[in-house]
Amino acid sequence: MSTNSLKKADRPSCDCGTSHDSPNARKVVKYSFWGLVAMGLVGISATPKDVYYVCRVCKQPFGRVPKAERKGAR
């Protein structure tokens, strides 16, 4: 599979070359509505719905974390 056929969020780095271990990468964790309710009101931990990185320089999403690795991505 070539790099051009991947979605931007699934690429290992953004267009300006920032990777997930760079200081310019910001981790974004998204939860479902019920996950937010469980964490906020009840106080139990929830599994994220989506985890990816966003470049602080060019604001592009990249480096989506696979579903198997999301459980510990808080």
JSON list of C-alpha atoms in Angstrom, two decimals:
[
{"chain": "A", "resi": 1, "resn": "MET", "atom": "CA", "xyz": [0.00, 0.00, 0.00]},
{"chain": "A", "resi": 2, "resn": "SER", "atom": "CA", "xyz": [1.46, 3.34, -0.97]},
{"chain": "A", "resi": 3, "resn": "THR", "atom": "CA", "xyz": [1.56, 6.41, 1.26]},
{"chain": "A", "resi": 4, "resn": "ASN", "atom": "CA", "xyz": [-0.80, 8.31, -1.05]},
{"chain": "A", "resi": 5, "resn": "SER", "atom": "CA", "xyz": [-3.64, 5.81, -0.58]},
{"chain": "A", "resi": 6, "resn": "LEU", "atom": "CA", "xyz": [-3.63, 6.23, 3.22]},
{"chain": "A", "resi": 7, "resn": "LYS", "atom": "CA", "xyz": [-5.90, 8.72, 4.97]},
{"chain": "A", "resi": 8, "resn": "LYS", "atom": "CA", "xyz": [-4.01, 11.62, 6.51]},
{"chain": "A", "resi": 9, "resn": "ALA", "atom": "CA", "xyz": [-4.84, 10.45, 10.04]},
{"chain": "A", "resi": 10, "resn": "ASP", "atom": "CA", "xyz": [-3.37, 7.00, 9.31]},
{"chain": "A", "resi": 11, "resn": "ARG", "atom": "CA", "xyz": [0.02, 8.25, 8.01]},
{"chain": "A", "resi": 12, "resn": "PRO", "atom": "CA", "xyz": [3.11, 7.89, 10.26]},
{"chain": "A", "resi": 13, "resn": "SER", "atom": "CA", "xyz": [3.99, 11.60, 9.94]},
{"chain": "A", "resi": 14, "resn": "CYS", "atom": "CA", "xyz": [2.45, 14.85, 8.70]},
{"chain": "A", "resi": 15, "resn": "ASP", "atom": "CA", "xyz": [3.45, 16.80, 5.57]},
{"chain": "A", "resi": 16, "resn": "CYS", "atom": "CA", "xyz": [6.06, 18.86, 7.43]},
{"chain": "A", "resi": 17, "resn": "GLY", "atom": "CA", "xyz": [7.77, 15.72, 8.80]},
{"chain": "A", "resi": 18, "resn": "THR", "atom": "CA", "xyz": [6.56, 15.66, 12.41]},
{"chain": "A", "resi": 19, "resn": "SER", "atom": "CA", "xyz": [6.27, 12.14, 13.86]},
{"chain": "A", "resi": 20, "resn": "HIS", "atom": "CA", "xyz": [4.48, 10.96, 17.01]},
{"chain": "A", "resi": 21, "resn": "ASP", "atom": "CA", "xyz": [7.64, 11.20, 19.16]},
{"chain": "A", "resi": 22, "resn": "SER", "atom": "CA", "xyz": [8.36, 14.82, 18.15]},
{"chain": "A", "resi": 23, "resn": "PRO", "atom": "CA", "xyz": [7.75, 17.69, 20.61]},
{"chain": "A", "resi": 24, "resn": "ASN", "atom": "CA", "xyz": [5.52, 19.28, 17.95]},
{"chain": "A", "resi": 25, "resn": "ALA", "atom": "CA", "xyz": [3.08, 16.35, 18.08]},
{"chain": "A", "resi": 26, "resn": "ARG", "atom": "CA", "xyz": [0.00, 16.61, 20.28]},
{"chain": "A", "resi": 27, "resn": "LYS", "atom": "CA", "xyz": [-1.97, 13.49, 21.25]},
{"chain": "A", "resi": 28, "resn": "VAL", "atom": "CA", "xyz": [-5.73, 13.77, 20.77]},
{"chain": "A", "resi": 29, "resn": "VAL", "atom": "CA", "xyz": [-7.95, 11.28, 22.59]},
{"chain": "A", "resi": 30, "resn": "LYS", "atom": "CA", "xyz": [-11.65, 11.14, 21.71]},
{"chain": "A", "resi": 31, "resn": "TYR", "atom": "CA", "xyz": [-14.28, 9.35, 23.80]},
{"chain": "A", "resi": 32, "resn": "SER", "atom": "CA", "xyz": [-17.87, 8.45, 23.05]},
{"chain": "A", "resi": 33, "resn": "PHE", "atom": "CA", "xyz": [-20.64, 10.35, 24.83]},
{"chain": "A", "resi": 34, "resn": "TRP", "atom": "CA", "xyz": [-21.19, 7.51, 27.30]},
{"chain": "A", "resi": 35, "resn": "GLY", "atom": "CA", "xyz": [-17.45, 7.24, 27.87]},
{"chain": "A", "resi": 36, "resn": "LEU", "atom": "CA", "xyz": [-17.36, 10.91, 28.88]},
{"chain": "A", "resi": 37, "resn": "VAL", "atom": "CA", "xyz": [-20.37, 10.37, 31.16]},
{"chain": "A", "resi": 38, "resn": "ALA", "atom": "CA", "xyz": [-18.70, 7.36, 32.79]},
{"chain": "A", "resi": 39, "resn": "MET", "atom": "CA", "xyz": [-15.47, 9.27, 33.42]},
{"chain": "A", "resi": 40, "resn": "GLY", "atom": "CA", "xyz": [-17.01, 12.58, 34.45]},
{"chain": "A", "resi": 41, "resn": "LEU", "atom": "CA", "xyz": [-19.97, 11.61, 36.58]},
{"chain": "A", "resi": 42, "resn": "VAL", "atom": "CA", "xyz": [-19.26, 8.10, 37.80]},
{"chain": "A", "resi": 43, "resn": "GLY", "atom": "CA", "xyz": [-15.47, 8.22, 37.88]},
{"chain": "A", "resi": 44, "resn": "ILE", "atom": "CA", "xyz": [-14.73, 4.98, 36.07]},
{"chain": "A", "resi": 45, "resn": "SER", "atom": "CA", "xyz": [-12.21, 4.80, 33.26]},
{"chain": "A", "resi": 46, "resn": "ALA", "atom": "CA", "xyz": [-13.35, 4.38, 29.66]},
{"chain": "A", "resi": 47, "resn": "THR", "atom": "CA", "xyz": [-11.67, 3.10, 26.52]},
{"chain": "A", "resi": 48, "resn": "PRO", "atom": "CA", "xyz": [-11.05, 5.86, 23.97]},
{"chain": "A", "resi": 49, "resn": "LYS", "atom": "CA", "xyz": [-13.03, 5.81, 20.72]},
{"chain": "A", "resi": 50, "resn": "ASP", "atom": "CA", "xyz": [-10.17, 7.27, 18.70]},
{"chain": "A", "resi": 51, "resn": "VAL", "atom": "CA", "xyz": [-6.55, 8.25, 19.41]},
{"chain": "A", "resi": 52, "resn": "TYR", "atom": "CA", "xyz": [-4.34, 10.13, 16.96]},
{"chain": "A", "resi": 53, "resn": "TYR", "atom": "CA", "xyz": [-1.72, 12.87, 16.83]},
{"chain": "A", "resi": 54, "resn": "VAL", "atom": "CA", "xyz": [-1.99, 16.43, 15.48]},
{"chain": "A", "resi": 55, "resn": "CYS", "atom": "CA", "xyz": [1.00, 18.49, 14.36]},
{"chain": "A", "resi": 56, "resn": "ARG", "atom": "CA", "xyz": [1.32, 21.78, 16.24]},
{"chain": "A", "resi": 57, "resn": "VAL", "atom": "CA", "xyz": [3.00, 23.40, 13.21]},
{"chain": "A", "resi": 58, "resn": "CYS", "atom": "CA", "xyz": [0.77, 22.46, 10.25]},
{"chain": "A", "resi": 59, "resn": "LYS", "atom": "CA", "xyz": [-2.32, 21.29, 12.26]},
{"chain": "A", "resi": 60, "resn": "GLN", "atom": "CA", "xyz": [-2.63, 18.03, 10.30]},
{"chain": "A", "resi": 61, "resn": "PRO", "atom": "CA", "xyz": [-3.85, 14.82, 11.96]},
{"chain": "A", "resi": 62, "resn": "PHE", "atom": "CA", "xyz": [-1.56, 11.79, 11.59]},
{"chain": "A", "resi": 63, "resn": "GLY", "atom": "CA", "xyz": [-0.49, 8.60, 13.35]},
{"chain": "A", "resi": 64, "resn": "ARG", "atom": "CA", "xyz": [-3.79, 7.01, 14.36]},
{"chain": "A", "resi": 65, "resn": "VAL", "atom": "CA", "xyz": [-3.25, 4.51, 17.19]},
{"chain": "A", "resi": 66, "resn": "PRO", "atom": "CA", "xyz": [-4.54, 0.99, 16.37]},
{"chain": "A", "resi": 67, "resn": "LYS", "atom": "CA", "xyz": [-7.58, -0.26, 18.28]},
{"chain": "A", "resi": 68, "resn": "ALA", "atom": "CA", "xyz": [-5.53, -2.92, 20.08]},
{"chain": "A", "resi": 69, "resn": "GLU", "atom": "CA", "xyz": [-3.29, -0.23, 21.62]},
{"chain": "A", "resi": 70, "resn": "ARG", "atom": "CA", "xyz": [-6.03, 2.23, 22.60]},
{"chain": "A", "resi": 71, "resn": "LYS", "atom": "CA", "xyz": [-6.89, 0.64, 25.93]},
{"chain": "A", "resi": 72, "resn": "GLY", "atom": "CA", "xyz": [-3.80, 2.09, 27.64]},
{"chain": "A", "resi": 73, "resn": "ALA", "atom": "CA", "xyz": [-3.75, 5.44, 25.79]},
{"chain": "A", "resi": 74, "resn": "ARG", "atom": "CA", "xyz": [-4.87, 7.86, 28.48]}
]
